[in-house]
Amino acid sequence: MVPIAEVIIFGTIEASVYGLLALGFSLVYGVGGILNLSHGLFYLLTGYIIFWTYTTIGIVWAVILALIIIIIVGGLSYLLLIKPLQENHVAILIITFSLGFFVEQFIKVFGDAIPHTVPSFVGGAITILGVPFPSQFFVILIGSFIVIAITGLFISKSKIGKSIRAISQDREAAMLMGINADRTLMYTVMISAALAGIAAVLYVPASSIAPHMGWDVLSNSFAIVIFGGLGSLKGSVVGAFILGYTRSFVNYFIDPAFSALVPIVVIILVLLIRPRGIFGKKEVY
Amino acid sequence: MGVILEVKNLTKKYGGLTAVNDFSFEIKRGEFIGLIGPNGAGKTTVFNLISGFQRPNSGTIRFDGKDITGMAPYKIVNLGVARTFQLVRSFKLLTLLDNISVSCLSSRGKKVAKGHGVDEYASTILASVGLVDKARIPPIILPHGDLRKLQIGKALGTNPQLLLLDEPFSGLSHEEQDVITDLIIKLHDDGVTVFMTGHVLRELMHLVPRVIAMHQGKFIMDGTPQEVAKNKIVLEAYLGKGEVFA
Amino acid sequence: MSAKSLSKGKGRVKKKLSGSKSYLLNWSKTFRGRLTIICLIGLCLIPLLTQNRYYLGIFITAMIFSIFAASWDFLAGFTGQVSFGQAIFFGISGYITSYFIRYLYLPWWASLLIGSLVGVAFGLLIGIPALRLKGPYLGLATMVLGLIMFYTFLNVKFEPWLGGSEGISKIPQISRNAVETYYIHLIFMITSFLILIWIGKSKMGTVFKSIRDDDIGAEASGINLTKYKLIAFMISAFFAGIAGGLFAMHNRGVNPGVFQPLYSFYAIVMASLGGIATISGSALGSYFFWFAAELFSEWPDVSVFIFAIILILVIRFAEHGILKPVLERLKDIWDLVLGK
């Protein structure tokens, strides 16, 4: 049947985009114990910077500019807001939440509240199992797989990646070994911003962008990360695929109205049955 | 005198590291007993396992005949096992009286406090640890010795049968150590079973009649302080670490 | 920090030494007590100055949001749990209250009570799983649930049951008389504040605060963390529900917008501006917010934008809020005027 191909393709697309988003969210939690409530703004802002600039400087430069800006924003949000409040987790939650609001309102005030689209990098369509899919979908697929693979390599091989792993395994031991925890966390937030930015670069041309979307990005990332186990990178990717396929399945075979409910159902069930998530290793206490 | 605490084949692993390895011992009701070993021997882990803050990989812990392995910490407290922490913990923004009141509001504490009223009961405990004149101040401005007293007071609020004291002397001056020592002796005289750790032998030697020694997560020996002090493995463990031994 | 908690400690001593009656007397003689009494008398007298429905409406909105912000502050300030989905309880109670008034013709107060209790039930639904874990899961889980409620109530598919984007409209107001409505809200606000402050000062409040200060220590003191956190969460949900029901009646209707993260943001902004863990600071924050919002009534997005900036600055540079400290400064001026 035709829908099967669509379910799988759409599921894979969503999964790979959310994989990118959840990966960054989970990394920051693993390294700093921080749930970054402004995670959605990285996605949102990248999308809008491209939307605002591509007509004047062209899509390629718009993408490069957006990614550079978002990495700087990530670094600054850590240096100016998160780092000074490190002792106070409640304050970090509130301030990142406000930051998310700030960006949403910024876009509403200086732009508008209606959804916008950005043109695809590639035109045309590719037909699979008799169903034509926009070529952009395959850009998303290939792009996100490459980025996830590079991130994995980076975390396991590079020097920064090694300090990231060290800090998330045992912060105090890593600091005794001379690793600068603050700087590592800053890099992690910047990587997280970059991953969310790349997700936007790939996915926004295939969908649309509106100011409220940051919260959807955040809630889906959170659901995935809870599912996969907070701080587990493998868990984020696997969680993203399971969530992506579930949503896509519910969309086609049950009702699109229910697919929005998937994240909260996932969160509640996982917390009830296996609070650590499928790949979580940290003890409850 | 019956057995109040029975620990059997307790094992706790962190990844590749075995913090507590097949550890067994018994404590009789009313005993006064020490757990010694150099830093990193696994003493605190044993306490965390008994008090439920960590789950063992294997082994059983029985309190008063009841299996408490892996039970939630607050439930264990309410059965009558209270503990203090090596690093002092307190409710920073509450007065000392309220710090103690919290324990008196646990389901076990409440039963005792019922007749007197929680505040009254909490002040009695504050008096017994010698902090009654500071009832109205918050702990953030207390000297370290008083914080140690507060730890014990908080544990007493739950009306324990077995009191686990994790390094009650750490960071104290000699005078302060003496005060805490008197306090612990008084508690034991009142009928509380006391089980305490220490990494410097001197503190414990004159205090307890029985000592369990552990090293690298393993049980080494169980005996009087004099016997333990003669044990070769104990001596090596301490001398190897360069600890002061008197 | 230390000085502040010290004065709190002293406040408790006074209470314990002299009993509650003379405690009230003493309190009324303190600067804070006098200020509170003056503010309350002021609020009682407002309808003498104006009976204009619009102006009274601003005050009523501020009172409703005082309760809402206080419900958030109670949870965050006393138990250290942050909810980013306080809008769930606000919204669900708004819907249930409206539904019972509009379709089952129940009196408003009964509907309001039912609405708030359903809010509490939702609190349990999300609280039981989320509180199984330590850490800030509750905050995010509530936010996700709020967002999903927003989409669900907005959804065209569910319109026959949930009312779609129109929600429920044409609900009668509490009273046709604006002044009467004003006083009913004032009573709700004062009662809610008294209850929340009383719980904060009670033995249960002591346990809540112990969990906030040191959860491991509280557990070692034999406290069942999950139980107490859940109780605090339910109390918070109840008062958020009261606010939501009043808001629905005040606006003569309710729509899915109440579930937006924006409403949770309102509560956080107001409580943080006033000063977290003060309860009464929420009222200050709420009045400040709505009077300021009145200036920007033409551009509502701008006012939220500005408040997002203010909130970031407040949390970053003045953890204890700004309005309470400013008022404490006022004491110096007060003393000066009295020639002390």
GROMACS .gro file of N, CA, C and O in nm, chain C residues 235-334:
model
  400
  766ILE      N    1  -0.198   2.165   4.613
  766ILE     CA    2  -0.242   2.294   4.669
  766ILE      C    3  -0.222   2.403   4.564
  766ILE      O    4  -0.309   2.486   4.538
  767SER      N    5  -0.104   2.398   4.502
  767SER     CA    6  -0.073   2.497   4.399
  767SER      C    7  -0.173   2.488   4.284
  767SER      O    8  -0.224   2.590   4.237
  768ALA      N    9  -0.202   2.365   4.241
  768ALA     CA   10  -0.296   2.347   4.130
  768ALA      C   11  -0.434   2.399   4.168
  768ALA      O   12  -0.503   2.459   4.086
  769PHE      N   13  -0.473   2.380   4.293
  769PHE     CA   14  -0.605   2.424   4.338
  769PHE      C   15  -0.618   2.576   4.323
  769PHE      O   16  -0.716   2.626   4.266
  770PHE      N   17  -0.518   2.650   4.372
  770PHE     CA   18  -0.530   2.795   4.367
  770PHE      C   19  -0.513   2.848   4.225
  770PHE      O   20  -0.576   2.947   4.187
  771ALA      N   21  -0.430   2.781   4.145
  771ALA     CA   22  -0.422   2.818   4.004
  771ALA      C   23  -0.559   2.797   3.940
  771ALA      O   24  -0.604   2.877   3.856
  772GLY      N   25  -0.628   2.690   3.984
  772GLY     CA   26  -0.761   2.662   3.933
  772GLY      C   27  -0.862   2.768   3.973
  772GLY      O   28  -0.945   2.811   3.893
  773ILE      N   29  -0.855   2.813   4.097
  773ILE     CA   30  -0.943   2.921   4.143
  773ILE      C   31  -0.923   3.043   4.053
  773ILE      O   32  -1.019   3.103   4.003
  774ALA      N   33  -0.796   3.077   4.030
  774ALA     CA   34  -0.767   3.193   3.946
  774ALA      C   35  -0.821   3.172   3.805
  774ALA      O   36  -0.883   3.262   3.747
  775GLY      N   37  -0.802   3.052   3.751
  775GLY     CA   38  -0.848   3.024   3.615
  775GLY      C   39  -0.999   3.035   3.602
  775GLY      O   40  -1.051   3.091   3.504
  776GLY      N   41  -1.071   2.983   3.702
  776GLY     CA   42  -1.217   2.991   3.698
  776GLY      C   43  -1.265   3.134   3.707
  776GLY      O   44  -1.353   3.177   3.632
  777LEU      N   45  -1.203   3.211   3.797
  777LEU     CA   46  -1.241   3.353   3.810
  777LEU      C   47  -1.211   3.428   3.680
  777LEU      O   48  -1.290   3.512   3.636
  778PHE      N   49  -1.098   3.393   3.619
  778PHE     CA   50  -1.058   3.461   3.496
  778PHE      C   51  -1.161   3.434   3.385
  778PHE      O   52  -1.199   3.524   3.311
  779ALA      N   53  -1.203   3.307   3.376
  779ALA     CA   54  -1.302   3.271   3.274
  779ALA      C   55  -1.431   3.350   3.296
  779ALA      O   56  -1.488   3.404   3.202
  780MET      N   57  -1.475   3.359   3.421
  780MET     CA   58  -1.599   3.431   3.448
  780MET      C   59  -1.583   3.581   3.422
  780MET      O   60  -1.671   3.646   3.368
  781HIS      N   61  -1.465   3.632   3.459
  781HIS     CA   62  -1.441   3.774   3.438
  781HIS      C   63  -1.441   3.810   3.290
  781HIS      O   64  -1.489   3.916   3.250
  782ASN      N   65  -1.388   3.721   3.208
  782ASN     CA   66  -1.383   3.745   3.064
  782ASN      C   67  -1.507   3.695   2.993
  782ASN      O   68  -1.514   3.699   2.870
  783ARG      N   69  -1.599   3.639   3.070
  783ARG     CA   70  -1.725   3.586   3.018
  783ARG      C   71  -1.701   3.477   2.915
  783ARG      O   72  -1.779   3.459   2.823
  784GLY      N   73  -1.590   3.405   2.932
  784GLY     CA   74  -1.566   3.295   2.840
  784GLY      C   75  -1.422   3.249   2.849
  784GLY      O   76  -1.340   3.311   2.917
  785VAL      N   77  -1.395   3.139   2.782
  785VAL     CA   78  -1.261   3.084   2.789
  785VAL      C   79  -1.227   3.025   2.653
  785VAL      O   80  -1.314   2.975   2.582
  786ASN      N   81  -1.102   3.038   2.609
  786ASN     CA   82  -1.061   2.976   2.484
  786ASN      C   83  -0.924   2.910   2.501
  786ASN      O   84  -0.861   2.928   2.605
  787PRO      N   85  -0.882   2.831   2.401
  787PRO     CA   86  -0.760   2.750   2.421
  787PRO      C   87  -0.637   2.832   2.455
  787PRO      O   88  -0.540   2.779   2.508
  788GLY      N   89  -0.641   2.962   2.424
  788GLY     CA   90  -0.527   3.048   2.452
  788GLY      C   91  -0.476   3.039   2.596
  788GLY      O   92  -0.358   3.057   2.621
  789VAL      N   93  -0.567   3.008   2.691
  789VAL     CA   94  -0.526   3.004   2.831
  789VAL      C   95  -0.424   2.895   2.859
  789VAL      O   96  -0.358   2.897   2.962
  790PHE      N   97  -0.411   2.797   2.767
  790PHE     CA   98  -0.316   2.689   2.791
  790PHE      C   99  -0.176   2.723   2.740
  790PHE      O  100  -0.082   2.646   2.759
  791GLN      N  101  -0.163   2.836   2.672
  791GLN     CA  102  -0.032   2.869   2.614
  791GLN      C  103   0.074   2.884   2.722
  791GLN      O  104   0.044   2.925   2.834
  792PRO      N  105   0.200   2.859   2.684
  792PRO     CA  106   0.309   2.884   2.779
  792PRO      C  107   0.306   3.028   2.831
  792PRO      O  108   0.354   3.057   2.939
  793LEU      N  109   0.245   3.117   2.751
  793LEU     CA  110   0.238   3.257   2.790
  793LEU      C  111   0.176   3.275   2.928
  793LEU      O  112   0.224   3.356   3.009
  794TYR      N  113   0.071   3.200   2.958
  794TYR     CA  114   0.005   3.218   3.086
  794TYR      C  115   0.092   3.169   3.201
  794TYR      O  116   0.094   3.227   3.309
  795SER      N  117   0.166   3.060   3.176
  795SER     CA  118   0.261   3.015   3.278
  795SER      C  119   0.367   3.122   3.299
  795SER      O  120   0.411   3.148   3.411
  796PHE      N  121   0.404   3.184   3.187
  796PHE     CA  122   0.503   3.291   3.193
  796PHE      C  123   0.452   3.408   3.278
  796PHE      O  124   0.526   3.464   3.359
  797TYR      N  125   0.325   3.443   3.260
  797TYR     CA  126   0.265   3.549   3.342
  797TYR      C  127   0.288   3.522   3.491
  797TYR      O  128   0.334   3.608   3.566
  798ALA      N  129   0.253   3.400   3.532
  798ALA     CA  130   0.264   3.366   3.675
  798ALA      C  131   0.408   3.382   3.721
  798ALA      O  132   0.435   3.439   3.828
  799ILE      N  133   0.502   3.334   3.639
  799ILE     CA  134   0.642   3.337   3.679
  799ILE      C  135   0.693   3.481   3.686
  799ILE      O  136   0.762   3.520   3.780
  800VAL      N  137   0.657   3.560   3.586
  800VAL     CA  138   0.701   3.699   3.583
  800VAL      C  139   0.653   3.773   3.707
  800VAL      O  140   0.729   3.840   3.776
  801MET      N  141   0.526   3.757   3.739
  801MET     CA  142   0.470   3.834   3.850
  801MET      C  143   0.531   3.791   3.982
  801MET      O  144   0.571   3.874   4.064
  802ALA      N  145   0.540   3.659   4.004
  802ALA     CA  146   0.595   3.611   4.130
  802ALA      C  147   0.742   3.650   4.142
  802ALA      O  148   0.788   3.691   4.248
  803SER      N  149   0.817   3.640   4.032
  803SER     CA  150   0.960   3.671   4.039
  803SER      C  151   0.985   3.820   4.060
  803SER      O  152   1.078   3.859   4.129
  804LEU      N  153   0.902   3.901   3.994
  804LEU     CA  154   0.916   4.046   4.014
  804LEU      C  155   0.894   4.081   4.160
  804LEU      O  156   0.968   4.158   4.219
  805GLY      N  157   0.789   4.023   4.217
  805GLY     CA  158   0.753   4.057   4.355
  805GLY      C  159   0.853   4.000   4.454
  805GLY      O  160   0.877   4.058   4.558
  806GLY      N  161   0.913   3.887   4.420
  806GLY     CA  162   1.005   3.821   4.512
  806GLY      C  163   0.956   3.680   4.541
  806GLY      O  164   0.849   3.663   4.597
  807ILE      N  165   1.037   3.582   4.501
  807ILE     CA  166   0.997   3.442   4.518
  807ILE      C  167   0.995   3.407   4.667
  807ILE      O  168   1.075   3.458   4.744
  808ALA      N  169   0.903   3.320   4.704
  808ALA     CA  170   0.886   3.271   4.842
  808ALA      C  171   0.831   3.379   4.935
  808ALA      O  172   0.852   3.375   5.055
  809THR      N  173   0.761   3.476   4.881
  809THR     CA  174   0.701   3.576   4.968
  809THR      C  175   0.548   3.572   4.964
  809THR      O  176   0.484   3.635   5.047
  810ILE      N  177   0.491   3.500   4.868
  810ILE     CA  178   0.347   3.497   4.845
  810ILE      C  179   0.290   3.636   4.819
  810ILE      O  180   0.242   3.664   4.710
  811SER      N  181   0.304   3.726   4.917
  811SER     CA  182   0.243   3.858   4.898
  811SER      C  183   0.312   3.936   4.786
  811SER      O  184   0.251   4.022   4.723
  812GLY      N  185   0.439   3.903   4.760
  812GLY     CA  186   0.509   3.968   4.649
  812GLY      C  187   0.437   3.945   4.517
  812GLY      O  188   0.441   4.030   4.428
  813SER      N  189   0.368   3.831   4.506
  813SER     CA  190   0.295   3.801   4.383
  813SER      C  191   0.191   3.907   4.354
  813SER      O  192   0.167   3.942   4.238
  814ALA      N  193   0.127   3.959   4.459
  814ALA     CA  194   0.026   4.062   4.438
  814ALA      C  195   0.092   4.188   4.385
  814ALA      O  196   0.044   4.250   4.289
  815LEU      N  197   0.206   4.224   4.446
  815LEU     CA  198   0.278   4.342   4.397
  815LEU      C  199   0.314   4.324   4.249
  815LEU      O  200   0.291   4.412   4.167
  816GLY      N  201   0.368   4.206   4.218
  816GLY     CA  202   0.408   4.177   4.081
  816GLY      C  203   0.290   4.186   3.986
  816GLY      O  204   0.300   4.242   3.877
  817SER      N  205   0.178   4.131   4.030
  817SER     CA  206   0.062   4.127   3.943
  817SER      C  207   0.007   4.267   3.915
  817SER      O  208  -0.021   4.302   3.801
  818TYR      N  209  -0.003   4.351   4.019
  818TYR     CA  210  -0.052   4.488   3.997
  818TYR      C  211   0.043   4.565   3.907
  818TYR      O  212   0.003   4.634   3.814
  819PHE      N  213   0.171   4.549   3.936
  819PHE     CA  214   0.272   4.617   3.854
  819PHE      C  215   0.257   4.577   3.708
  819PHE      O  216   0.253   4.660   3.618
  820PHE      N  217   0.244   4.444   3.687
  820PHE     CA  218   0.233   4.393   3.551
  820PHE      C  219   0.111   4.449   3.479
  820PHE      O  220   0.120   4.498   3.368
  821TRP      N  221  -0.004   4.445   3.546
  821TRP     CA  222  -0.127   4.484   3.474
  821TRP      C  223  -0.137   4.634   3.456
  821TRP      O  224  -0.195   4.680   3.357
  822PHE      N  225  -0.083   4.712   3.550
  822PHE     CA  226  -0.082   4.856   3.527
  822PHE      C  227   0.011   4.888   3.411
  822PHE      O  228  -0.021   4.970   3.324
  823ALA      N  229   0.128   4.820   3.407
  823ALA     CA  230   0.220   4.844   3.296
  823ALA      C  231   0.157   4.797   3.166
  823ALA      O  232   0.168   4.865   3.063
  824ALA      N  233   0.091   4.682   3.169
  824ALA     CA  234   0.030   4.628   3.048
  824ALA      C  235  -0.076   4.724   2.994
  824ALA      O  236  -0.099   4.733   2.874
  825GLU      N  237  -0.138   4.798   3.086
  825GLU     CA  238  -0.240   4.895   3.047
  825GLU      C  239  -0.179   5.004   2.957
  825GLU      O  240  -0.241   5.050   2.862
  826LEU      N  241  -0.055   5.040   2.987
  826LEU     CA  242   0.014   5.141   2.906
  826LEU      C  243   0.037   5.091   2.764
  826LEU      O  244   0.043   5.169   2.670
  827PHE      N  245   0.054   4.959   2.752
  827PHE     CA  246   0.082   4.901   2.620
  827PHE      C  247  -0.040   4.828   2.565
  827PHE      O  248  -0.024   4.736   2.486
  828SER      N  249  -0.158   4.867   2.609
  828SER     CA  250  -0.274   4.786   2.574
  828SER      C  251  -0.294   4.776   2.423
  828SER      O  252  -0.356   4.683   2.375
  829GLU      N  253  -0.238   4.873   2.349
  829GLU     CA  254  -0.250   4.867   2.203
  829GLU      C  255  -0.158   4.759   2.145
  829GLU      O  256  -0.183   4.705   2.039
  830TRP      N  257  -0.046   4.736   2.213
  830TRP     CA  258   0.052   4.640   2.161
  830TRP      C  259   0.084   4.535   2.267
  830TRP      O  260   0.188   4.542   2.334
  831PRO      N  261  -0.004   4.437   2.284
  831PRO     CA  262   0.017   4.338   2.391
  831PRO      C  263   0.150   4.263   2.377
  831PRO      O  264   0.213   4.231   2.477
  832ASP      N  265   0.193   4.237   2.251
  832ASP     CA  266   0.318   4.164   2.233
  832ASP      C  267   0.436   4.242   2.287
  832ASP      O  268   0.531   4.186   2.340
  833VAL      N  269   0.429   4.373   2.272
  833VAL     CA  270   0.540   4.456   2.320
  833VAL      C  271   0.551   4.445   2.471
  833VAL      O  272   0.661   4.434   2.526
  834SER      N  273   0.436   4.444   2.540
  834SER     CA  274   0.446   4.439   2.686
  834SER      C  275   0.504   4.305   2.731
  834SER      O  276   0.586   4.300   2.822
  835VAL      N  277   0.466   4.195   2.665
  835VAL     CA  278   0.525   4.066   2.702
  835VAL      C  279   0.675   4.066   2.670
  835VAL      O  280   0.756   4.015   2.747
  836PHE      N  281   0.709   4.127   2.557
  836PHE     CA  282   0.850   4.136   2.518
  836PHE      C  283   0.931   4.209   2.626
  836PHE      O  284   1.034   4.161   2.672
  837ILE      N  285   0.877   4.322   2.670
  837ILE     CA  286   0.948   4.399   2.773
  837ILE      C  287   0.956   4.320   2.902
  837ILE      O  288   1.060   4.317   2.968
  838PHE      N  289   0.847   4.251   2.936
  838PHE     CA  290   0.850   4.175   3.061
  838PHE      C  291   0.944   4.056   3.054
  838PHE      O  292   1.002   4.016   3.155
  839ALA      N  293   0.962   4.000   2.933
  839ALA     CA  294   1.059   3.891   2.920
  839ALA      C  295   1.198   3.945   2.951
  839ALA      O  296   1.277   3.881   3.021
  840ILE      N  297   1.227   4.065   2.900
  840ILE     CA  298   1.358   4.126   2.928
  840ILE      C  299   1.371   4.153   3.078
  840ILE      O  300   1.472   4.120   3.140
  841ILE      N  301   1.265   4.211   3.136
  841ILE     CA  302   1.270   4.242   3.279
  841ILE      C  303   1.294   4.115   3.360
  841ILE      O  304   1.376   4.111   3.451
  842LEU      N  305   1.223   4.008   3.324
  842LEU     CA  306   1.237   3.884   3.401
  842LEU      C  307   1.381   3.830   3.392
  842LEU      O  308   1.440   3.788   3.492
  843ILE      N  309   1.438   3.835   3.271
  843ILE     CA  310   1.576   3.789   3.256
  843ILE      C  311   1.667   3.871   3.347
  843ILE      O  312   1.749   3.817   3.421
  844LEU      N  313   1.648   4.002   3.346
  844LEU     CA  314   1.733   4.089   3.428
  844LEU      C  315   1.711   4.063   3.577
  844LEU      O  316   1.807   4.060   3.655
  845VAL      N  317   1.585   4.046   3.615
  845VAL     CA  318   1.556   4.024   3.757
  845VAL      C  319   1.622   3.896   3.806
  845VAL      O  320   1.690   3.893   3.908
  846ILE      N  321   1.602   3.787   3.729
  846ILE     CA  322   1.657   3.659   3.773
  846ILE      C  323   1.810   3.665   3.774
  846ILE      O  324   1.877   3.613   3.862
  847ARG      N  325   1.865   3.735   3.675
  847ARG     CA  326   2.009   3.740   3.663
  847ARG      C  327   2.072   3.826   3.773
  847ARG      O  328   2.175   3.791   3.829
  848PHE      N  329   2.010   3.939   3.802
  848PHE     CA  330   2.076   4.034   3.892
  848PHE      C  331   2.008   4.051   4.028
  848PHE      O  332   2.067   4.106   4.118
  849ALA      N  333   1.885   4.009   4.040
  849ALA     CA  334   1.815   4.030   4.168
  849ALA      C  335   1.727   3.911   4.197
  849ALA      O  336   1.607   3.916   4.184
  850GLU      N  337   1.793   3.803   4.238
  850GLU     CA  338   1.723   3.677   4.260
  850GLU      C  339   1.600   3.692   4.350
  850GLU      O  340   1.508   3.614   4.343
  851HIS      N  341   1.604   3.789   4.440
  851HIS     CA  342   1.495   3.797   4.537
  851HIS      C  343   1.384   3.891   4.493
  851HIS      O  344   1.308   3.939   4.575
  852GLY      N  345   1.378   3.917   4.363
  852GLY     CA  346   1.273   4.004   4.314
  852GLY      C  347   1.312   4.148   4.332
  852GLY      O  348   1.416   4.180   4.390
  853ILE      N  349   1.232   4.240   4.280
  853ILE     CA  350   1.266   4.381   4.296
  853ILE      C  351   1.164   4.456   4.379
  853ILE      O  352   1.198   4.549   4.449
  854LEU      N  353   1.039   4.413   4.375
  854LEU     CA  354   0.937   4.497   4.438
  854LEU      C  355   0.947   4.495   4.591
  854LEU      O  356   0.939   4.598   4.655
  855LYS      N  357   0.967   4.375   4.646
  855LYS     CA  358   0.979   4.367   4.793
  855LYS      C  359   1.098   4.448   4.845
  855LYS      O  360   1.083   4.528   4.937
  856PRO      N  361   1.218   4.430   4.786
  856PRO     CA  362   1.332   4.511   4.832
  856PRO      C  363   1.305   4.661   4.820
  856PRO      O  364   1.341   4.737   4.909
  857VAL      N  365   1.238   4.700   4.711
  857VAL     CA  366   1.208   4.842   4.695
  857VAL      C  367   1.119   4.889   4.809
  857VAL      O  368   1.140   4.994   4.869
  858LEU      N  369   1.021   4.805   4.842
  858LEU     CA  370   0.933   4.842   4.952
  858LEU      C  371   1.009   4.849   5.084
  858LEU      O  372   0.980   4.934   5.168
  859GLU      N  373   1.106   4.758   5.098
  859GLU     CA  374   1.181   4.762   5.223
  859GLU      C  375   1.263   4.892   5.232
  859GLU      O  376   1.285   4.944   5.341
  860ARG      N  377   1.308   4.941   5.117
  860ARG     CA  378   1.371   5.074   5.114
  860ARG      C  379   1.275   5.181   5.165
  860ARG      O  380   1.313   5.273   5.235
  861LEU      N  381   1.150   5.163   5.121
  861LEU     CA  382   1.049   5.262   5.160
  861LEU      C  383   1.044   5.283   5.310
  861LEU      O  384   1.012   5.389   5.359
  862LYS      N  385   1.079   5.177   5.384
  862LYS     CA  386   1.075   5.186   5.529
  862LYS      C  387   1.164   5.300   5.579
  862LYS      O  388   1.127   5.374   5.670
  863ASP      N  389   1.281   5.315   5.514
  863ASP     CA  390   1.371   5.423   5.555
  863ASP      C  391   1.303   5.558   5.540
  863ASP      O  392   1.310   5.644   5.627
  864ILE      N  393   1.233   5.573   5.426
  864ILE     CA  394   1.164   5.699   5.402
  864ILE      C  395   1.055   5.719   5.507
  864ILE      O  396   1.039   5.826   5.564
  865TRP      N  397   0.984   5.611   5.532
  865TRP     CA  398   0.877   5.612   5.632
  865TRP      C  399   0.932   5.657   5.768
  865TRP      O  400   0.876   5.746   5.833
   0.00000   0.00000   0.00000
